[in-house]
Short mmCIF file of C-alpha atoms (C1' of nucleotides) in Angstrom, two decimals:
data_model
loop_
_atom_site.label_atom_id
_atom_site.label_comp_id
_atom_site.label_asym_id
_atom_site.label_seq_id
_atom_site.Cartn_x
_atom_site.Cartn_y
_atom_site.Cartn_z
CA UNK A 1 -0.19 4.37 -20.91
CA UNK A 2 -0.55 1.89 -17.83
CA UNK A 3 -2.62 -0.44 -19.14
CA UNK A 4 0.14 -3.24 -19.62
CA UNK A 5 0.27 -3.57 -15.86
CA UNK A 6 -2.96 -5.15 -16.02
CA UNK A 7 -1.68 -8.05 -18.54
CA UNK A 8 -0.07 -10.67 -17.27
CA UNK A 9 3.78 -10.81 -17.54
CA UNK A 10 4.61 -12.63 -20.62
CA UNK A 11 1.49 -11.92 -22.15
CA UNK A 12 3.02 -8.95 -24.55
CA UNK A 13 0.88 -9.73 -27.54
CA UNK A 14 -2.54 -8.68 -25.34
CA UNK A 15 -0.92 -5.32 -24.93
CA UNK A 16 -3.29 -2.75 -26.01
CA UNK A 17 -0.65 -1.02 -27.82
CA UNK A 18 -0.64 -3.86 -30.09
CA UNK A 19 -4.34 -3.24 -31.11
CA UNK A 20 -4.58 0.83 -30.53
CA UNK A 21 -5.77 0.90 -28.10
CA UNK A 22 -8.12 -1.47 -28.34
CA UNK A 23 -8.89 -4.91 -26.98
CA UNK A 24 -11.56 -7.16 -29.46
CA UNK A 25 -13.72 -8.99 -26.59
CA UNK A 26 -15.48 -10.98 -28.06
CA UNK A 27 -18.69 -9.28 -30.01
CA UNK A 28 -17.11 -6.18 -27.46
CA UNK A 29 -14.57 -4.02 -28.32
CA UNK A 30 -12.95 -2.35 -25.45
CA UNK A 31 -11.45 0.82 -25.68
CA UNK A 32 -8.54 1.60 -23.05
CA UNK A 33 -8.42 4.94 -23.34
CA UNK A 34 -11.96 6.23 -23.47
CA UNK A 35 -14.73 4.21 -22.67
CA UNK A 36 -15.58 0.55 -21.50
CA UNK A 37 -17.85 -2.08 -22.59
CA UNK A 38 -20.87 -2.78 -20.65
CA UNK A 39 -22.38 -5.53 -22.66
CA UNK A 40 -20.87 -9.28 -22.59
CA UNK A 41 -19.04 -10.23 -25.35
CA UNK A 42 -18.70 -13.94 -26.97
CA UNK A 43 -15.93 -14.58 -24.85
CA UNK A 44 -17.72 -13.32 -21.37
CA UNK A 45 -20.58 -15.09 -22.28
CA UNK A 46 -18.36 -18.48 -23.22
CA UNK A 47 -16.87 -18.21 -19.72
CA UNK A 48 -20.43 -17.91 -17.91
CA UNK A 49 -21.46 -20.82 -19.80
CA UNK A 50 -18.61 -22.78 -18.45
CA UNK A 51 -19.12 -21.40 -15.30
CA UNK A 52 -22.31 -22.38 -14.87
CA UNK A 53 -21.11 -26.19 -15.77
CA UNK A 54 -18.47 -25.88 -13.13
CA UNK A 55 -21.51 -24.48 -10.97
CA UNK A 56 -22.90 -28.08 -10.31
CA UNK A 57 -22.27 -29.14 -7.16
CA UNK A 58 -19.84 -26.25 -7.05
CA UNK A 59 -17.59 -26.45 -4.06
CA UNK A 60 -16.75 -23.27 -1.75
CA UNK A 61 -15.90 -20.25 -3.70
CA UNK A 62 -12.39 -20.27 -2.66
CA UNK A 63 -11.73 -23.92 -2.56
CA UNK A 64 -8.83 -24.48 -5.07
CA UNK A 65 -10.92 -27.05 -7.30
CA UNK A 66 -12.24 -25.53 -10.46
CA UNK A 67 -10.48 -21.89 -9.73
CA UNK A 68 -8.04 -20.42 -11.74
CA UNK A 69 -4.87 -18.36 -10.21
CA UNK A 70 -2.50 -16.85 -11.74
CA UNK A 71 -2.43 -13.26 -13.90
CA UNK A 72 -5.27 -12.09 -14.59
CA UNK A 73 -5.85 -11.63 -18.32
CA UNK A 74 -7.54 -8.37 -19.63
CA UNK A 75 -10.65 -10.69 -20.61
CA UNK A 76 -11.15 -11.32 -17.17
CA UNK A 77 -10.26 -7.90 -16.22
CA UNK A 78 -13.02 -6.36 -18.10
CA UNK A 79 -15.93 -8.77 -16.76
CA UNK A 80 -14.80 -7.78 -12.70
CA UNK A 81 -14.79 -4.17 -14.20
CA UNK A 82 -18.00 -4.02 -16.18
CA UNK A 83 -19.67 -6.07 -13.10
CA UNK A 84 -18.65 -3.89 -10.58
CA UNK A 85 -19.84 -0.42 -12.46
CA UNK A 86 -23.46 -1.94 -12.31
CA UNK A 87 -23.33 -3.63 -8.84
CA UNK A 88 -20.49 -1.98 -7.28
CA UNK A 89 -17.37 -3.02 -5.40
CA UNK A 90 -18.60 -5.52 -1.92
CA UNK A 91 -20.05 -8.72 -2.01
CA UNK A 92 -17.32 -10.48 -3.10
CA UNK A 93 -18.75 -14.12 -3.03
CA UNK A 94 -21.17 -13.08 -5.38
CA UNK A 95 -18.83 -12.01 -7.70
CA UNK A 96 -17.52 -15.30 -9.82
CA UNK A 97 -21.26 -16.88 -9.64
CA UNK A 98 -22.50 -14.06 -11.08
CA UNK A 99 -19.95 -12.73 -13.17
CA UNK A 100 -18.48 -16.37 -14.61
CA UNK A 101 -15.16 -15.78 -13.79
CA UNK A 102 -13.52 -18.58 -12.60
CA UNK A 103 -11.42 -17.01 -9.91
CA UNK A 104 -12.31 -17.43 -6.30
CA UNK A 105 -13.76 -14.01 -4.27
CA UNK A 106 -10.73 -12.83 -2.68
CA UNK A 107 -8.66 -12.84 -6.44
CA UNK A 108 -11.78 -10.38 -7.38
CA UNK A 109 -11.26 -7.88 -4.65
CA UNK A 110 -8.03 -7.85 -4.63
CA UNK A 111 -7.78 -7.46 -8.42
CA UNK A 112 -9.75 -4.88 -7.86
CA UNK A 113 -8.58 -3.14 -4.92
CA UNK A 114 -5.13 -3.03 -6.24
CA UNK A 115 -5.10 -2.69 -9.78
CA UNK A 116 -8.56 -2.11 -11.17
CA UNK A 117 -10.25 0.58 -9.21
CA UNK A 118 -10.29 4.00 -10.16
CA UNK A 119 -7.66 6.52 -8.91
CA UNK A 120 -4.60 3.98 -8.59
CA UNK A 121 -1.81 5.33 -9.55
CA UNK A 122 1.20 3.04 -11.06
CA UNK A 123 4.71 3.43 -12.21
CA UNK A 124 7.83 4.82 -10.34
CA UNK A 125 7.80 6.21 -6.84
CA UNK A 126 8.60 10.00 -6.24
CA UNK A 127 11.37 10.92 -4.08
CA UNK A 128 8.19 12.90 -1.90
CA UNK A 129 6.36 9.33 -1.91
CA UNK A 130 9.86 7.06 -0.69
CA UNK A 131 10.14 9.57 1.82
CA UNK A 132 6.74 9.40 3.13
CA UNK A 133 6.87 5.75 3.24
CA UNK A 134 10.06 5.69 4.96
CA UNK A 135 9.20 8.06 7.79
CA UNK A 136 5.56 6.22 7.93
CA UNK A 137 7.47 3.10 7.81
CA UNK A 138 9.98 4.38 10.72
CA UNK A 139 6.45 4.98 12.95
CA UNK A 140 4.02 2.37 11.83
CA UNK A 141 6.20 -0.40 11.28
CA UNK A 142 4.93 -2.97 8.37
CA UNK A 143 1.64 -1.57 8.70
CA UNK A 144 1.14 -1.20 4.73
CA UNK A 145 -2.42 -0.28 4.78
CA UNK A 146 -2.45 2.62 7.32
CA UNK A 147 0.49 3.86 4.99
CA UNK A 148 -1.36 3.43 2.12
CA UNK A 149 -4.02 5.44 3.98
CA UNK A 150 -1.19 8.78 3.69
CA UNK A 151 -1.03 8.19 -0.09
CA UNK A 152 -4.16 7.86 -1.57
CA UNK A 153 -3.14 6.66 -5.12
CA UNK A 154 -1.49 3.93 -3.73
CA UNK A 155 -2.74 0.81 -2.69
CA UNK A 156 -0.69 -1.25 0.52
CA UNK A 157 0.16 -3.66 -2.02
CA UNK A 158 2.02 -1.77 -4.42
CA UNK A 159 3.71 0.23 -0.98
CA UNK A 160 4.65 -3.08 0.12
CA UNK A 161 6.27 -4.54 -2.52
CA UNK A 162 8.27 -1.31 -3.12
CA UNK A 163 9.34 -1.08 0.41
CA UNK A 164 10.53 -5.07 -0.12
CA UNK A 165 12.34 -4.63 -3.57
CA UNK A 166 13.69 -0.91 -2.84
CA UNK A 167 13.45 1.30 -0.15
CA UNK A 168 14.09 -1.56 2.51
CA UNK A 169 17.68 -1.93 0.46
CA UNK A 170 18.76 1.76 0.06
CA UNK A 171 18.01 2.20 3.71
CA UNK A 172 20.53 -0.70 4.83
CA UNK A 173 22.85 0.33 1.98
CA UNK A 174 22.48 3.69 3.95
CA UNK A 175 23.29 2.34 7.02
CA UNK A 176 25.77 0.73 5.96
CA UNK A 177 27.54 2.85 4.99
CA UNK A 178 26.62 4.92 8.17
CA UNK A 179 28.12 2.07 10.26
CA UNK A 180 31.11 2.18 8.43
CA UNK A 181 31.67 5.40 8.41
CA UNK A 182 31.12 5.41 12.46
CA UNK A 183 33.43 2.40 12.61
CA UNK A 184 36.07 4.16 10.90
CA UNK A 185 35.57 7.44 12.72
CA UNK A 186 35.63 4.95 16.51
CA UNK A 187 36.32 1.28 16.56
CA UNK A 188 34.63 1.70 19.97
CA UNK A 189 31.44 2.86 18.60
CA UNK A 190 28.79 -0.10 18.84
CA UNK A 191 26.88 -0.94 15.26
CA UNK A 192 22.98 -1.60 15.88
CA UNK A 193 21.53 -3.57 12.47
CA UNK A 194 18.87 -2.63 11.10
CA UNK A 195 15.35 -4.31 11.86
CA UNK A 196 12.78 -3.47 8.46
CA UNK A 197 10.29 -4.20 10.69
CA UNK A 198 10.30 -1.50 13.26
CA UNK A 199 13.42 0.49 13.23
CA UNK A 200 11.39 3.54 15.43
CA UNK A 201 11.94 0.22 18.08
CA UNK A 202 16.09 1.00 17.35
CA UNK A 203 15.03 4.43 18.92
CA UNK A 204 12.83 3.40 21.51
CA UNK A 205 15.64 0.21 22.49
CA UNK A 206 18.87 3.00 22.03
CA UNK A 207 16.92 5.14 24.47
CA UNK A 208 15.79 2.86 26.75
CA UNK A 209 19.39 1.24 27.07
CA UNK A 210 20.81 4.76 27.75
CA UNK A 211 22.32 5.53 30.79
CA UNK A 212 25.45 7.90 31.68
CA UNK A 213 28.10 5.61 31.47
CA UNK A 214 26.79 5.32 27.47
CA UNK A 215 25.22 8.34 26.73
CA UNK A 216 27.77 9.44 24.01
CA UNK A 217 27.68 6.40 22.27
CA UNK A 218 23.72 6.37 22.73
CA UNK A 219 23.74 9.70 21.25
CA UNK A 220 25.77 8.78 18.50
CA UNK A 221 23.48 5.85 17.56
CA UNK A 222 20.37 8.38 17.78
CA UNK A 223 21.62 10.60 15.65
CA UNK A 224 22.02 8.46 12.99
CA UNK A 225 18.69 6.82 13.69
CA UNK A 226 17.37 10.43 13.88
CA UNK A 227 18.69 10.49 10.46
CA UNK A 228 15.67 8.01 9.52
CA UNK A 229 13.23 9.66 11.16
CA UNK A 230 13.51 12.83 10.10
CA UNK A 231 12.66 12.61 7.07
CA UNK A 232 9.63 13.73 7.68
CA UNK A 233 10.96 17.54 7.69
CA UNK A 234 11.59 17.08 4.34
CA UNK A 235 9.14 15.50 3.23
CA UNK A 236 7.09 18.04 4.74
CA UNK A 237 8.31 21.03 2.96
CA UNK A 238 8.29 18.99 0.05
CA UNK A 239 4.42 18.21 0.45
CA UNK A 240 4.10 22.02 0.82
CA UNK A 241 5.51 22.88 -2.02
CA UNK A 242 3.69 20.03 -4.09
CA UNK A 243 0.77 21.04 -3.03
CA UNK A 244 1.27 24.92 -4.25
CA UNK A 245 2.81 24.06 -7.37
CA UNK A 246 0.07 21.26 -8.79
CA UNK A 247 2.90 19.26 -9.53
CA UNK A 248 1.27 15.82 -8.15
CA UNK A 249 -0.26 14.86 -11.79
CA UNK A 250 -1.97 11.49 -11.58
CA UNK A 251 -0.10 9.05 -14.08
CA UNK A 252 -3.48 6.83 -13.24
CA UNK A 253 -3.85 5.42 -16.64
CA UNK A 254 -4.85 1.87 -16.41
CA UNK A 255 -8.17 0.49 -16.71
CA UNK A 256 -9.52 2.55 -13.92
CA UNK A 257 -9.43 5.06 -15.92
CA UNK A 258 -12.18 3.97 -17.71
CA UNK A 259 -14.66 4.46 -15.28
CA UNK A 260 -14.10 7.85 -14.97
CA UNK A 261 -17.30 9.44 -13.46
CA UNK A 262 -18.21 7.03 -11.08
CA UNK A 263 -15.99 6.87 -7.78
CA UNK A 264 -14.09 8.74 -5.90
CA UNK A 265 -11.72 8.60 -3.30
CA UNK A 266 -12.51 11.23 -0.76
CA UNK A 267 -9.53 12.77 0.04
CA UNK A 268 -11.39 13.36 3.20
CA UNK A 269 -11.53 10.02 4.87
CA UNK A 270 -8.16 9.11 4.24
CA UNK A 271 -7.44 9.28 7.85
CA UNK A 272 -8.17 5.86 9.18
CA UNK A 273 -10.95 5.52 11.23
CA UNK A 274 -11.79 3.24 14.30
CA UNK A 275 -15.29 0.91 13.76
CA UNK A 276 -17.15 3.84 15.75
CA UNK A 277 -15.83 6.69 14.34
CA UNK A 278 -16.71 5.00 10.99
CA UNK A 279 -20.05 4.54 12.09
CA UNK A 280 -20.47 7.75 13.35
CA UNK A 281 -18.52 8.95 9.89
CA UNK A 282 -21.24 7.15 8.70
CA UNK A 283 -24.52 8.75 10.15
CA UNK A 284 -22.59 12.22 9.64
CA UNK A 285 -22.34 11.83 6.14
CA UNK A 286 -25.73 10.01 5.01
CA UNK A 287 -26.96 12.86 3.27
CA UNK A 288 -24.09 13.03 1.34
CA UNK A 289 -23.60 10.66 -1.52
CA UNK A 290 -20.53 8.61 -1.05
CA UNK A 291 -19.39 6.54 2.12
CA UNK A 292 -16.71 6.64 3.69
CA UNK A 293 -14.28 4.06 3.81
CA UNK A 294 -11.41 2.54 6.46
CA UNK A 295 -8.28 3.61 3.90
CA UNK A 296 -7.88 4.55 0.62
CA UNK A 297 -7.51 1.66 -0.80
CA UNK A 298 -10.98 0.63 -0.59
CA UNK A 299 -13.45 2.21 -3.46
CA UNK A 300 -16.45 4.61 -2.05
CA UNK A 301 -19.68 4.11 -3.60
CA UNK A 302 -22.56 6.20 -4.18
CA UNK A 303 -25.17 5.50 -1.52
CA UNK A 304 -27.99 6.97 -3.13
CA UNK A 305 -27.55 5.02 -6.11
CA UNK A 306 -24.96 2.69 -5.94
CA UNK A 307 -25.55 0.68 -9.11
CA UNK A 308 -25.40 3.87 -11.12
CA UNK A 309 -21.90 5.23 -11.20
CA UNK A 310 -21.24 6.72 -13.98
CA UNK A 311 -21.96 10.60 -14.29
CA UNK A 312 -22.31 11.39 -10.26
CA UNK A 313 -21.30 14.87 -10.07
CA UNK A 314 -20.47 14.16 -6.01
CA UNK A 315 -18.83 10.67 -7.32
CA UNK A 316 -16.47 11.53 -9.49
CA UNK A 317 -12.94 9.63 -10.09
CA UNK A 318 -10.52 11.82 -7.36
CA UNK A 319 -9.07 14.73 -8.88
CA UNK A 320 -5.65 15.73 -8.61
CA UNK A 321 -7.57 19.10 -6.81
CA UNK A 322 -8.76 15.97 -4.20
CA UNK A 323 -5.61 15.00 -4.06
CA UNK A 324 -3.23 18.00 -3.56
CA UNK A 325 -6.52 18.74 -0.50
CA UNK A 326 -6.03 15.30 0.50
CA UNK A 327 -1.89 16.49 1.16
CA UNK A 328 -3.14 19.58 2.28
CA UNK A 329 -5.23 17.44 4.97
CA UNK A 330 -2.40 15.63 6.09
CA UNK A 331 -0.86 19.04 7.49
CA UNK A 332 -4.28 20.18 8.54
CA UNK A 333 -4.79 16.69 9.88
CA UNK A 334 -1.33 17.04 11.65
CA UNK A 335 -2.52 20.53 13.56
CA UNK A 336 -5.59 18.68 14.45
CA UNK A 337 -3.91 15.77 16.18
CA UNK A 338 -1.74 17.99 18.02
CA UNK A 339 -4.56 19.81 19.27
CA UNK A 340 -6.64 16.81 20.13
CA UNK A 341 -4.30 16.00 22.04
CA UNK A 342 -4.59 16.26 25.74
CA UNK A 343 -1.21 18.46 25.54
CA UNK A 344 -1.59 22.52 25.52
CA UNK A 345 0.70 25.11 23.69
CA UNK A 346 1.89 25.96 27.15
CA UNK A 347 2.81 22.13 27.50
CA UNK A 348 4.91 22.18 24.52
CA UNK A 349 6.57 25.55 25.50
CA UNK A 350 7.83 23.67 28.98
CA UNK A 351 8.98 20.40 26.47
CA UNK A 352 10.91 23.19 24.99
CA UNK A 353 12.56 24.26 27.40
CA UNK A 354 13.58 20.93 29.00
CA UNK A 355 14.34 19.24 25.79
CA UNK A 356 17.10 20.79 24.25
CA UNK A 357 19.46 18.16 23.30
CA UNK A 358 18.59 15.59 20.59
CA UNK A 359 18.35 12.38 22.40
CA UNK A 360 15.76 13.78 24.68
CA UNK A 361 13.71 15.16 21.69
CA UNK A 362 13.64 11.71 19.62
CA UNK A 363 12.48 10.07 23.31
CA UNK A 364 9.71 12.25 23.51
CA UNK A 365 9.22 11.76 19.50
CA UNK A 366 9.13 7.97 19.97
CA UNK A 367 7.01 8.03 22.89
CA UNK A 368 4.72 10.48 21.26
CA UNK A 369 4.84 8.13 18.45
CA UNK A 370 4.27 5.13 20.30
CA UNK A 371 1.27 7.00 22.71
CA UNK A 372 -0.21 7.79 18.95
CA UNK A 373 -0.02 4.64 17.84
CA UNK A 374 -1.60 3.70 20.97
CA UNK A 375 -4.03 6.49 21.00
CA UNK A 376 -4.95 7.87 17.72
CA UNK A 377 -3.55 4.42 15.77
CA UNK A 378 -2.77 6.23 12.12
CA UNK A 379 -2.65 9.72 12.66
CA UNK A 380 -0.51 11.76 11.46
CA UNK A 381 2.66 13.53 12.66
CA UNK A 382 1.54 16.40 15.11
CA UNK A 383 3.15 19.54 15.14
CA UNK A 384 4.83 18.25 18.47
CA UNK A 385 6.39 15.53 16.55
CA UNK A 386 7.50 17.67 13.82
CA UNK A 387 8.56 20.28 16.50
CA UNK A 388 10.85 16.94 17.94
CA UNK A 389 12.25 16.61 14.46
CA UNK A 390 13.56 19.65 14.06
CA UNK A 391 16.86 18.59 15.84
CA UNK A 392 18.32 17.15 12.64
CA UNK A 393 20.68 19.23 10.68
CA UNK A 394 19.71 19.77 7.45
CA UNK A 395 22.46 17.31 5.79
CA UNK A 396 21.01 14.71 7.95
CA UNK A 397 18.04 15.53 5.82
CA UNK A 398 19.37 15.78 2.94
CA UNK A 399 21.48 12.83 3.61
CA UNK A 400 18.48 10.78 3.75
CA UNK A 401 16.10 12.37 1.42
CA UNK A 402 19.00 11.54 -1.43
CA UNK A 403 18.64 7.38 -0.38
CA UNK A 404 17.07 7.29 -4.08
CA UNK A 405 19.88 8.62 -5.22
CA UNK A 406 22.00 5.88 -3.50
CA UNK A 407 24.21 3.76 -6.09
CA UNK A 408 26.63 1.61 -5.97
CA UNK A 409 29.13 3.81 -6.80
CA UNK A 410 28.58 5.82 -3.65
CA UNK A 411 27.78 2.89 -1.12
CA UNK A 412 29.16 -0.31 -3.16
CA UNK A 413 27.14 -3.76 -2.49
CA UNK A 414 29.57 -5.65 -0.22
CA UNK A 415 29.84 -2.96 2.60
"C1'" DA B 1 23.11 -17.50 -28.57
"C1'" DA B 2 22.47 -19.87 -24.31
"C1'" DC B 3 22.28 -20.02 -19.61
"C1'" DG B 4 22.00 -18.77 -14.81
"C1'" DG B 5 21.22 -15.41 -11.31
"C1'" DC B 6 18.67 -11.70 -9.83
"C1'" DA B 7 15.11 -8.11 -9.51
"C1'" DA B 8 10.48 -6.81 -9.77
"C1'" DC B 9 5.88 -7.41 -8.91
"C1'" DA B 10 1.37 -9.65 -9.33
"C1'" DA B 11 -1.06 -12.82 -6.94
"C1'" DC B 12 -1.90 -16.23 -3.40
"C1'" DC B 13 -2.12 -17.94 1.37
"C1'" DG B 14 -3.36 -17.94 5.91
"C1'" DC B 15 -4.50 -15.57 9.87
"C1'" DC B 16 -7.28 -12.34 12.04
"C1'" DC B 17 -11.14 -9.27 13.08
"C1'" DC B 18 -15.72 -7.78 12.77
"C1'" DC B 19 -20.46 -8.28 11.94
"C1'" DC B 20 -24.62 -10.60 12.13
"C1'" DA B 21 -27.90 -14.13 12.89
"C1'" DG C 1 -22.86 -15.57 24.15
"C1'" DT C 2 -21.32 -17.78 20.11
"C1'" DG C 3 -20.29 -19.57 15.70
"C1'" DG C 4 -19.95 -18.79 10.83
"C1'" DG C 5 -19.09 -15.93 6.93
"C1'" DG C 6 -17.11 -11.94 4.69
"C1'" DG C 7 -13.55 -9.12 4.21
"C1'" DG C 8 -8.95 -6.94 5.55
"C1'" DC C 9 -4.19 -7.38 6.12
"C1'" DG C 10 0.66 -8.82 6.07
"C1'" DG C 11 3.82 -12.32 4.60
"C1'" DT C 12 5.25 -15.19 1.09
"C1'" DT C 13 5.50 -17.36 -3.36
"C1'" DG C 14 5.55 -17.84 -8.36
"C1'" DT C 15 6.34 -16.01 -12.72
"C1'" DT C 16 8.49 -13.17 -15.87
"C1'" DG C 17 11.92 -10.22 -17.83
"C1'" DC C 18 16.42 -8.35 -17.60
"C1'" DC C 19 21.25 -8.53 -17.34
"C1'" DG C 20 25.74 -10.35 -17.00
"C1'" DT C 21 28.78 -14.08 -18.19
#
DNA sequence: AACGGCAACAACCGCCCCCCA
DNA sequence: GTGGGGGGCGGTTGTTGCCGT
């Protein structure tokens, strides 16, 4: 069970463990693992009282007088919850007046958009999922919430602070012990550090530097940032062989659970949209009975009714059927954006037969890359781009892919 | 057992953009 | 056209637990 990620560190005696499952709120008893309360208990209503004390001459919601910060105890947890299954997620500002909580309007979305909200899921990162977030990383730079748009039980938050505390390491661990390796195969050969911001810029700065007199060592240095990039081969076959296999089971166990029934992420609008397309997204989809939102990480309410979650047949918490069509989307997604683009079949036969070496290819990947970003902002890889990152060998894959396998045996902390 | 350093992560802060009046 | 408010996003901080000494 999840559900101790929403208690605050330190606070092991509120586990709901502790109490099987069960939380006493007040006159309310919450149960984690089925259902949630809807009524107030003493407690909620002892903290609207107090709210409504602080209310006089209450200053701005977020000004720091008067608001708590801090963890978020599962008291407080289950007013934001029970408040937003009968008004919905939005509106933020109305949240503490109404709901007594003493926390200012951003702590209540976020607490809800990252922790709270149904169809999060917590807990260790697949091998499939570091992948995807390096090779999103490589193309998007720190753009957490487009990548949180390509995994749709994660929130930008949770990518971001794994990308900080893990995958930003075992990458210059990696290269580290790339570097060193190329320093002891060439004392000539020229190190490039690594930039956790943008390394696709490494590419797009090794290429642009590259003239004759360098090429080799150019090459060398692209091959190794190929390495990086091409990930996405992997990670591709991987993602097709999740997606046949049903082997992406939701570990979504925290309190979202408990509202079951009521929202959904549609796998559908995970692609990030521009303000007009969402609009249009918008007009498209009225007679349907959830909106669309910019990313993932933002809850979809029912339109029709959206005080009345709970037992929507066409809101429903996202499935892991969604989800593996979600994945399946990104591929379909990924033939789309090829053939959006203003490049024809006949185009990409002609690339193939000029680019045949590997520093060309990752030139054209990066500028596709770039003219994406540019373009398209978050779309996926197109086939061209996956057609680009064919070059690497498949140790080079490999190589990378088995970064969470990286320990300090292997590549020891003071390379 | 006590202490210090470090890792992990939840949460906050501040900037920015967009929408609307 | 413009200013204010709401919300989104990325960077950073604070707290806690773990681990080694």
């Amino acid at each position: 069970m999840a559900i101790p990620e929403t208690n605050p560190p330190g606070d092991a005696g509120a586990k709901p463990e502790d109490d099987e499952n069960n939380i006493s709120s007040g006159s309310t008893t919450f149960d984690w693992g089925r259902g949630i309360p809807l009524r107030l208990g003493k407690r909620e209503e002892t903290l609207a009282r107090l709210h409504l004390e602080f209310d006089e001459g209450r200053p701005p919601c977020c000004d720091k007088v008067g608001i708590k910060k801090g963890p978020w105890t599962p008291e407080e947890d289950i007013i934001l919850v029970s408040y937003i299954q009968q008004h919905g997620p939005g509106n933020w500002r109305s949240v503490p007046p109404n709901t007594g909580l003493l926390r200012c309007s951003k702590s209540c979305r976020l607490r809800w958009t990252n922790y709270l909200r149904p169809g999060i899921k917590r807990g260790n990162f697949t091998p499939h999922e570091e992948g995807m977030i390096i090779h999103l990383q490589s193309l998007l730079g720190n753009k957490w919430a487009a990548i949180a748009s390509y995994l749709p039980q994660r929130t930008d938050n949770d990518i971001k602070n794994y990308w900080n505390t893990h995958l930003k390491k075992k990458i210059k661990k990696f290269q580290s012990a790339l570097e060193s390796h190329r320093h002891m195969a060439s004392n000539s050969t020229t190190t490039t550090s690594y930039d956790d911001n943008h390394h696709h810029q490494l590419i797009n700065k090794s290429y642009s530097s590259s003239s004759t007199t360098d090429q080799k060592r150019i090459l060398i240095n692209l091959t190794d940032q190929s390495t990086l990039v091409n990930v996405s081969n992997k990670f591709n076959q991987q993602l097709q062989s999740t997606t046949s296999t049903s082997t992406y089971a939701s570990s979504t166990e925290n309190i979202s659970r408990l509202l079951e029934g009521w929202m959904r992420t549609s796998p559908k609008t995970t692609t990030i949209l521009n303000k007009s397309q969402q609009k249009e997204k918008l007009k498209n989809q009225n007679t349907n009975h959830f909106i669309p939102t910019t990313t993932s990480t933002h809850p979809i309410e029912c339109k029709d009714q959206p005080n009345k979650f709970e037992q929507q047949e066409s809101c429903d918490l996202i499935s892991h059927e969604d989800f593996e069509y979600s994945l399946l989307s990104f591929e379909n997604m990924s033939n789309i954006a090829w053939h959006k683009s203003s490049t024809s079949d006949s185009d990409l036969h002609g690339l193939t037969q000029i680019t045949n070496n590997t520093d060309e290819k990752l030139r054209l990947l990066s500028d596709a890359s770039m003219q994406r970003l540019i373009e398209n902002q978050q779309q996926p890889f197109s086939l061209f781009e996956k057609w680009l990152l064919d070059e690497a060998t498949d140790q080079q894959v490999q190589d990378l892919i088995d970064l969470s396998s990286i320990n300090d045996h292997r590549f020891p902390a003071n390379l």
